[in-house]
Amino acid sequence: MIFSTLEHILTHISFSVVSIVITIHFLTLFLLVDEVVGLYDSSEKGMIVTFFCITGLLVTRWIYSGHFPLSDLYESLIFLSWGFSLIHMVSYLKFKKRKNNLSAITAPSAIFTQGFATSGLLTKMHQSAILAPALQSQWLMMHVSMMVLGYAALLCGSLLSVALLVITFRKAIKIIGENNNFAFSFGKIQYMNERSNVLLNTYFLSSKNYYRYQLTQQLDRWSYRIISLGFIFLTIGILSGAVWANEAWGSYWNWDPKETWAFITWTVFAIYFHTRTNTNLEGVNSALVASMGFLIIWICYFGVNLLGIGLHSYGSFTLN
């Protein structure tokens, strides 16, 4: 009873704190209050509190259930939320002296997954149950934790790629619009505009466009690093899962829906790395592949669970 109450308290504290963090980010993004350093510091501290609360929640559930808390969809969603918080903590410690904008990705991701996990849709899973026979193995911690951490890293990296595409295509649309306006203007007016705006255009090239270029390069670099980490976790998870499947079911690979989509996910991000080896395809093209991977991950992680079939049906989604 004590552990259950503690888990309930930690769940609501972490959810409330990360909600405040997102509110602060909306203030800094849309109300242009970047000069208020205290707001940014508060959001960073809020994510730290969230990380330790979710960590305490998982440890508490581990103690009173007697097994690693990754036995159903509810526990894996909480662990996924912890993975987002962990990525934020690593980036925060690495860029402690500089502003860390990665929380604009990790904070909403954490609140989305935790909010769904604690919603009324998964009430039946909130109470820990006895492990299914297939899950009573030491491979549970190794396989499932690597897979979920891989999902968390790949989702964050994919969202950074989506942000890169938004900035890039927004700039392209703006350029096309400007070119269309000039096409319908008179030659003399166009000539006068070009001469009178020389200094202004130079300023934009040296400041606004340069800042946009630096931002896209930073997003591309962060996306590549985080996806690389997630790909390693995913590979380890698939390999350890194959070994566990051989022990439990007598075969390394059974083309189960979950296994099939995990392989598709791995293939998509392998293509992502291949595109980055070609200088003509890196940047926007690789970001497009990573954006496709974002949808594939959710199909693999959550969409397959809606079917409730296959050897991984113990993680299926059931309504109350």
JSON list of C-alpha atoms in Angstrom, two decimals, residues 105-268:
[
{"chain": "A", "resi": 105, "resn": "ILE", "atom": "CA", "xyz": [11.82, 18.20, -27.85]},
{"chain": "A", "resi": 106, "resn": "THR", "atom": "CA", "xyz": [12.32, 16.09, -24.73]},
{"chain": "A", "resi": 107, "resn": "ALA", "atom": "CA", "xyz": [9.80, 17.86, -22.46]},
{"chain": "A", "resi": 108, "resn": "PRO", "atom": "CA", "xyz": [6.74, 17.50, -24.76]},
{"chain": "A", "resi": 109, "resn": "SER", "atom": "CA", "xyz": [7.77, 13.93, -25.57]},
{"chain": "A", "resi": 110, "resn": "ALA", "atom": "CA", "xyz": [7.99, 13.07, -21.87]},
{"chain": "A", "resi": 111, "resn": "ILE", "atom": "CA", "xyz": [4.61, 14.60, -21.02]},
{"chain": "A", "resi": 112, "resn": "PHE", "atom": "CA", "xyz": [2.93, 12.95, -24.02]},
{"chain": "A", "resi": 113, "resn": "THR", "atom": "CA", "xyz": [4.09, 9.45, -23.13]},
{"chain": "A", "resi": 114, "resn": "GLN", "atom": "CA", "xyz": [3.58, 9.82, -19.39]},
{"chain": "A", "resi": 115, "resn": "GLY", "atom": "CA", "xyz": [0.23, 11.51, -19.86]},
{"chain": "A", "resi": 116, "resn": "PHE", "atom": "CA", "xyz": [-1.04, 8.65, -22.00]},
{"chain": "A", "resi": 117, "resn": "ALA", "atom": "CA", "xyz": [0.37, 6.06, -19.59]},
{"chain": "A", "resi": 118, "resn": "THR", "atom": "CA", "xyz": [-1.39, 7.62, -16.60]},
{"chain": "A", "resi": 119, "resn": "SER", "atom": "CA", "xyz": [-4.66, 8.22, -18.46]},
{"chain": "A", "resi": 120, "resn": "GLY", "atom": "CA", "xyz": [-7.79, 6.22, -17.81]},
{"chain": "A", "resi": 121, "resn": "LEU", "atom": "CA", "xyz": [-7.18, 4.11, -20.92]},
{"chain": "A", "resi": 122, "resn": "LEU", "atom": "CA", "xyz": [-4.50, 2.02, -19.20]},
{"chain": "A", "resi": 123, "resn": "THR", "atom": "CA", "xyz": [-5.99, 1.81, -15.70]},
{"chain": "A", "resi": 124, "resn": "LYS", "atom": "CA", "xyz": [-5.96, -2.00, -15.71]},
{"chain": "A", "resi": 125, "resn": "MET", "atom": "CA", "xyz": [-2.20, -1.99, -16.25]},
{"chain": "A", "resi": 126, "resn": "HIS", "atom": "CA", "xyz": [-1.40, 0.36, -13.38]},
{"chain": "A", "resi": 127, "resn": "GLN", "atom": "CA", "xyz": [-1.44, -2.53, -10.93]},
{"chain": "A", "resi": 128, "resn": "SER", "atom": "CA", "xyz": [1.59, -4.75, -11.25]},
{"chain": "A", "resi": 129, "resn": "ALA", "atom": "CA", "xyz": [0.82, -8.38, -12.10]},
{"chain": "A", "resi": 130, "resn": "ILE", "atom": "CA", "xyz": [2.72, -11.65, -12.15]},
{"chain": "A", "resi": 131, "resn": "LEU", "atom": "CA", "xyz": [5.05, -11.96, -15.10]},
{"chain": "A", "resi": 132, "resn": "ALA", "atom": "CA", "xyz": [4.00, -14.13, -18.02]},
{"chain": "A", "resi": 133, "resn": "PRO", "atom": "CA", "xyz": [6.10, -17.31, -18.30]},
{"chain": "A", "resi": 134, "resn": "ALA", "atom": "CA", "xyz": [7.85, -16.01, -21.42]},
{"chain": "A", "resi": 135, "resn": "LEU", "atom": "CA", "xyz": [8.94, -12.87, -19.55]},
{"chain": "A", "resi": 136, "resn": "GLN", "atom": "CA", "xyz": [10.43, -14.68, -16.55]},
{"chain": "A", "resi": 137, "resn": "SER", "atom": "CA", "xyz": [13.96, -14.38, -17.85]},
{"chain": "A", "resi": 138, "resn": "GLN", "atom": "CA", "xyz": [17.10, -12.36, -17.16]},
{"chain": "A", "resi": 139, "resn": "TRP", "atom": "CA", "xyz": [16.88, -11.18, -20.77]},
{"chain": "A", "resi": 140, "resn": "LEU", "atom": "CA", "xyz": [13.87, -9.00, -19.92]},
{"chain": "A", "resi": 141, "resn": "MET", "atom": "CA", "xyz": [16.00, -6.16, -18.58]},
{"chain": "A", "resi": 142, "resn": "MET", "atom": "CA", "xyz": [18.57, -6.36, -21.36]},
{"chain": "A", "resi": 143, "resn": "HIS", "atom": "CA", "xyz": [16.26, -6.69, -24.35]},
{"chain": "A", "resi": 144, "resn": "VAL", "atom": "CA", "xyz": [13.32, -4.46, -23.48]},
{"chain": "A", "resi": 145, "resn": "SER", "atom": "CA", "xyz": [15.37, -1.66, -21.89]},
{"chain": "A", "resi": 146, "resn": "MET", "atom": "CA", "xyz": [17.64, -1.45, -24.95]},
{"chain": "A", "resi": 147, "resn": "MET", "atom": "CA", "xyz": [14.64, -1.40, -27.28]},
{"chain": "A", "resi": 148, "resn": "VAL", "atom": "CA", "xyz": [12.79, 1.33, -25.37]},
{"chain": "A", "resi": 149, "resn": "LEU", "atom": "CA", "xyz": [15.91, 3.46, -24.94]},
{"chain": "A", "resi": 150, "resn": "GLY", "atom": "CA", "xyz": [16.52, 3.02, -28.66]},
{"chain": "A", "resi": 151, "resn": "TYR", "atom": "CA", "xyz": [12.97, 4.17, -29.39]},
{"chain": "A", "resi": 152, "resn": "ALA", "atom": "CA", "xyz": [13.43, 7.23, -27.15]},
{"chain": "A", "resi": 153, "resn": "ALA", "atom": "CA", "xyz": [16.68, 8.28, -28.81]},
{"chain": "A", "resi": 154, "resn": "LEU", "atom": "CA", "xyz": [15.42, 7.62, -32.34]},
{"chain": "A", "resi": 155, "resn": "LEU", "atom": "CA", "xyz": [12.21, 9.56, -31.68]},
{"chain": "A", "resi": 156, "resn": "CYS", "atom": "CA", "xyz": [14.16, 12.56, -30.35]},
{"chain": "A", "resi": 157, "resn": "GLY", "atom": "CA", "xyz": [16.57, 12.47, -33.27]},
{"chain": "A", "resi": 158, "resn": "SER", "atom": "CA", "xyz": [13.71, 12.14, -35.75]},
{"chain": "A", "resi": 159, "resn": "LEU", "atom": "CA", "xyz": [11.90, 15.13, -34.24]},
{"chain": "A", "resi": 160, "resn": "LEU", "atom": "CA", "xyz": [15.08, 17.19, -34.62]},
{"chain": "A", "resi": 161, "resn": "SER", "atom": "CA", "xyz": [15.11, 16.17, -38.29]},
{"chain": "A", "resi": 162, "resn": "VAL", "atom": "CA", "xyz": [11.46, 17.25, -38.59]},
{"chain": "A", "resi": 163, "resn": "ALA", "atom": "CA", "xyz": [12.41, 20.64, -37.11]},
{"chain": "A", "resi": 164, "resn": "LEU", "atom": "CA", "xyz": [15.23, 20.87, -39.67]},
{"chain": "A", "resi": 165, "resn": "LEU", "atom": "CA", "xyz": [12.78, 20.21, -42.50]},
{"chain": "A", "resi": 166, "resn": "VAL", "atom": "CA", "xyz": [10.31, 22.80, -41.20]},
{"chain": "A", "resi": 167, "resn": "ILE", "atom": "CA", "xyz": [12.99, 25.50, -41.09]},
{"chain": "A", "resi": 168, "resn": "THR", "atom": "CA", "xyz": [14.41, 24.55, -44.49]},
{"chain": "A", "resi": 169, "resn": "PHE", "atom": "CA", "xyz": [11.10, 24.36, -46.37]},
{"chain": "A", "resi": 170, "resn": "ARG", "atom": "CA", "xyz": [9.80, 27.50, -44.69]},
{"chain": "A", "resi": 171, "resn": "LYS", "atom": "CA", "xyz": [12.83, 29.35, -46.03]},
{"chain": "A", "resi": 172, "resn": "ALA", "atom": "CA", "xyz": [12.33, 27.80, -49.51]},
{"chain": "A", "resi": 173, "resn": "ILE", "atom": "CA", "xyz": [8.66, 28.83, -49.61]},
{"chain": "A", "resi": 174, "resn": "LYS", "atom": "CA", "xyz": [9.60, 32.36, -48.60]},
{"chain": "A", "resi": 175, "resn": "ILE", "atom": "CA", "xyz": [12.22, 32.58, -51.35]},
{"chain": "A", "resi": 176, "resn": "ILE", "atom": "CA", "xyz": [9.74, 31.30, -53.95]},
{"chain": "A", "resi": 177, "resn": "GLY", "atom": "CA", "xyz": [7.20, 33.90, -52.83]},
{"chain": "A", "resi": 178, "resn": "GLU", "atom": "CA", "xyz": [9.73, 36.70, -53.09]},
{"chain": "A", "resi": 179, "resn": "ASN", "atom": "CA", "xyz": [10.78, 35.57, -56.56]},
{"chain": "A", "resi": 180, "resn": "ASN", "atom": "CA", "xyz": [7.16, 35.56, -57.71]},
{"chain": "A", "resi": 181, "resn": "ASN", "atom": "CA", "xyz": [6.67, 39.12, -56.44]},
{"chain": "A", "resi": 182, "resn": "PHE", "atom": "CA", "xyz": [9.70, 40.33, -58.34]},
{"chain": "A", "resi": 183, "resn": "ALA", "atom": "CA", "xyz": [8.55, 38.58, -61.50]},
{"chain": "A", "resi": 184, "resn": "PHE", "atom": "CA", "xyz": [5.47, 40.81, -61.68]},
{"chain": "A", "resi": 185, "resn": "SER", "atom": "CA", "xyz": [7.29, 44.06, -60.89]},
{"chain": "A", "resi": 186, "resn": "PHE", "atom": "CA", "xyz": [8.48, 46.58, -63.47]},
{"chain": "A", "resi": 187, "resn": "GLY", "atom": "CA", "xyz": [12.13, 46.49, -64.46]},
{"chain": "A", "resi": 188, "resn": "LYS", "atom": "CA", "xyz": [12.92, 50.01, -63.30]},
{"chain": "A", "resi": 189, "resn": "ILE", "atom": "CA", "xyz": [11.29, 49.56, -59.91]},
{"chain": "A", "resi": 190, "resn": "GLN", "atom": "CA", "xyz": [13.09, 46.26, -59.50]},
{"chain": "A", "resi": 191, "resn": "TYR", "atom": "CA", "xyz": [16.40, 47.92, -60.35]},
{"chain": "A", "resi": 192, "resn": "MET", "atom": "CA", "xyz": [15.81, 50.72, -57.83]},
{"chain": "A", "resi": 193, "resn": "ASN", "atom": "CA", "xyz": [14.80, 48.21, -55.16]},
{"chain": "A", "resi": 194, "resn": "GLU", "atom": "CA", "xyz": [17.93, 46.20, -55.74]},
{"chain": "A", "resi": 195, "resn": "ARG", "atom": "CA", "xyz": [20.16, 49.26, -55.41]},
{"chain": "A", "resi": 196, "resn": "SER", "atom": "CA", "xyz": [18.39, 50.69, -52.36]},
{"chain": "A", "resi": 197, "resn": "ASN", "atom": "CA", "xyz": [18.38, 47.38, -50.50]},
{"chain": "A", "resi": 198, "resn": "VAL", "atom": "CA", "xyz": [22.00, 46.35, -51.03]},
{"chain": "A", "resi": 199, "resn": "LEU", "atom": "CA", "xyz": [23.00, 47.06, -47.46]},
{"chain": "A", "resi": 200, "resn": "LEU", "atom": "CA", "xyz": [19.82, 45.49, -46.08]},
{"chain": "A", "resi": 201, "resn": "ASN", "atom": "CA", "xyz": [20.33, 42.28, -48.04]},
{"chain": "A", "resi": 202, "resn": "THR", "atom": "CA", "xyz": [23.94, 42.14, -46.95]},
{"chain": "A", "resi": 203, "resn": "TYR", "atom": "CA", "xyz": [22.82, 42.49, -43.36]},
{"chain": "A", "resi": 204, "resn": "PHE", "atom": "CA", "xyz": [20.35, 39.62, -43.71]},
{"chain": "A", "resi": 205, "resn": "LEU", "atom": "CA", "xyz": [23.00, 37.41, -45.27]},
{"chain": "A", "resi": 206, "resn": "SER", "atom": "CA", "xyz": [25.40, 38.15, -42.46]},
{"chain": "A", "resi": 207, "resn": "SER", "atom": "CA", "xyz": [22.94, 37.86, -39.57]},
{"chain": "A", "resi": 208, "resn": "LYS", "atom": "CA", "xyz": [19.49, 36.31, -40.08]},
{"chain": "A", "resi": 209, "resn": "ASN", "atom": "CA", "xyz": [20.43, 33.83, -42.80]},
{"chain": "A", "resi": 210, "resn": "TYR", "atom": "CA", "xyz": [23.68, 33.00, -41.08]},
{"chain": "A", "resi": 211, "resn": "TYR", "atom": "CA", "xyz": [21.80, 32.32, -37.84]},
{"chain": "A", "resi": 212, "resn": "ARG", "atom": "CA", "xyz": [19.33, 30.09, -39.71]},
{"chain": "A", "resi": 213, "resn": "TYR", "atom": "CA", "xyz": [22.22, 28.25, -41.34]},
{"chain": "A", "resi": 214, "resn": "GLN", "atom": "CA", "xyz": [23.90, 27.72, -37.97]},
{"chain": "A", "resi": 215, "resn": "LEU", "atom": "CA", "xyz": [20.63, 26.47, -36.49]},
{"chain": "A", "resi": 216, "resn": "THR", "atom": "CA", "xyz": [20.02, 23.95, -39.27]},
{"chain": "A", "resi": 217, "resn": "GLN", "atom": "CA", "xyz": [23.59, 22.70, -39.00]},
{"chain": "A", "resi": 218, "resn": "GLN", "atom": "CA", "xyz": [23.17, 22.31, -35.25]},
{"chain": "A", "resi": 219, "resn": "LEU", "atom": "CA", "xyz": [19.88, 20.45, -35.65]},
{"chain": "A", "resi": 220, "resn": "ASP", "atom": "CA", "xyz": [21.45, 18.16, -38.25]},
{"chain": "A", "resi": 221, "resn": "ARG", "atom": "CA", "xyz": [24.43, 17.46, -35.99]},
{"chain": "A", "resi": 222, "resn": "TRP", "atom": "CA", "xyz": [22.30, 16.77, -32.91]},
{"chain": "A", "resi": 223, "resn": "SER", "atom": "CA", "xyz": [19.93, 14.60, -34.90]},
{"chain": "A", "resi": 224, "resn": "TYR", "atom": "CA", "xyz": [22.78, 12.51, -36.28]},
{"chain": "A", "resi": 225, "resn": "ARG", "atom": "CA", "xyz": [24.37, 11.98, -32.86]},
{"chain": "A", "resi": 226, "resn": "ILE", "atom": "CA", "xyz": [21.15, 11.06, -31.08]},
{"chain": "A", "resi": 227, "resn": "ILE", "atom": "CA", "xyz": [19.98, 8.78, -33.90]},
{"chain": "A", "resi": 228, "resn": "SER", "atom": "CA", "xyz": [23.41, 7.09, -33.87]},
{"chain": "A", "resi": 229, "resn": "LEU", "atom": "CA", "xyz": [22.99, 6.37, -30.16]},
{"chain": "A", "resi": 230, "resn": "GLY", "atom": "CA", "xyz": [19.45, 5.11, -30.66]},
{"chain": "A", "resi": 231, "resn": "PHE", "atom": "CA", "xyz": [20.53, 2.89, -33.56]},
{"chain": "A", "resi": 232, "resn": "ILE", "atom": "CA", "xyz": [23.15, 1.24, -31.34]},
{"chain": "A", "resi": 233, "resn": "PHE", "atom": "CA", "xyz": [20.54, 0.61, -28.63]},
{"chain": "A", "resi": 234, "resn": "LEU", "atom": "CA", "xyz": [18.08, -0.75, -31.20]},
{"chain": "A", "resi": 235, "resn": "THR", "atom": "CA", "xyz": [20.69, -3.09, -32.67]},
{"chain": "A", "resi": 236, "resn": "ILE", "atom": "CA", "xyz": [21.63, -4.43, -29.23]},
{"chain": "A", "resi": 237, "resn": "GLY", "atom": "CA", "xyz": [17.94, -4.83, -28.40]},
{"chain": "A", "resi": 238, "resn": "ILE", "atom": "CA", "xyz": [17.20, -6.80, -31.57]},
{"chain": "A", "resi": 239, "resn": "LEU", "atom": "CA", "xyz": [20.22, -9.08, -31.12]},
{"chain": "A", "resi": 240, "resn": "SER", "atom": "CA", "xyz": [19.48, -9.75, -27.45]},
{"chain": "A", "resi": 241, "resn": "GLY", "atom": "CA", "xyz": [15.84, -10.35, -28.35]},
{"chain": "A", "resi": 242, "resn": "ALA", "atom": "CA", "xyz": [16.89, -12.94, -30.91]},
{"chain": "A", "resi": 243, "resn": "VAL", "atom": "CA", "xyz": [18.92, -14.80, -28.29]},
{"chain": "A", "resi": 244, "resn": "TRP", "atom": "CA", "xyz": [16.02, -14.62, -25.83]},
{"chain": "A", "resi": 245, "resn": "ALA", "atom": "CA", "xyz": [13.57, -15.82, -28.51]},
{"chain": "A", "resi": 246, "resn": "ASN", "atom": "CA", "xyz": [15.75, -18.85, -29.15]},
{"chain": "A", "resi": 247, "resn": "GLU", "atom": "CA", "xyz": [15.68, -19.73, -25.45]},
{"chain": "A", "resi": 248, "resn": "ALA", "atom": "CA", "xyz": [11.95, -19.13, -25.04]},
{"chain": "A", "resi": 249, "resn": "TRP", "atom": "CA", "xyz": [10.49, -20.26, -28.37]},
{"chain": "A", "resi": 250, "resn": "GLY", "atom": "CA", "xyz": [13.28, -22.32, -29.93]},
{"chain": "A", "resi": 251, "resn": "SER", "atom": "CA", "xyz": [13.95, -19.98, -32.86]},
{"chain": "A", "resi": 252, "resn": "TYR", "atom": "CA", "xyz": [16.03, -16.83, -33.25]},
{"chain": "A", "resi": 253, "resn": "TRP", "atom": "CA", "xyz": [13.52, -15.18, -35.59]},
{"chain": "A", "resi": 254, "resn": "ASN", "atom": "CA", "xyz": [9.81, -15.90, -36.04]},
{"chain": "A", "resi": 255, "resn": "TRP", "atom": "CA", "xyz": [8.63, -12.98, -38.22]},
{"chain": "A", "resi": 256, "resn": "ASP", "atom": "CA", "xyz": [6.27, -11.94, -35.47]},
{"chain": "A", "resi": 257, "resn": "PRO", "atom": "CA", "xyz": [4.58, -8.54, -36.23]},
{"chain": "A", "resi": 258, "resn": "LYS", "atom": "CA", "xyz": [6.69, -6.87, -33.54]},
{"chain": "A", "resi": 259, "resn": "GLU", "atom": "CA", "xyz": [9.89, -8.44, -34.84]},
{"chain": "A", "resi": 260, "resn": "THR", "atom": "CA", "xyz": [9.03, -7.56, -38.43]},
{"chain": "A", "resi": 261, "resn": "TRP", "atom": "CA", "xyz": [8.39, -3.89, -37.68]},
{"chain": "A", "resi": 262, "resn": "ALA", "atom": "CA", "xyz": [11.50, -3.73, -35.51]},
{"chain": "A", "resi": 263, "resn": "PHE", "atom": "CA", "xyz": [13.48, -4.96, -38.51]},
{"chain": "A", "resi": 264, "resn": "ILE", "atom": "CA", "xyz": [11.74, -2.39, -40.74]},
{"chain": "A", "resi": 265, "resn": "THR", "atom": "CA", "xyz": [12.65, 0.34, -38.23]},
{"chain": "A", "resi": 266, "resn": "TRP", "atom": "CA", "xyz": [16.27, -0.81, -38.20]},
{"chain": "A", "resi": 267, "resn": "THR", "atom": "CA", "xyz": [16.33, -0.84, -42.02]},
{"chain": "A", "resi": 268, "resn": "VAL", "atom": "CA", "xyz": [14.93, 2.69, -42.31]}
]
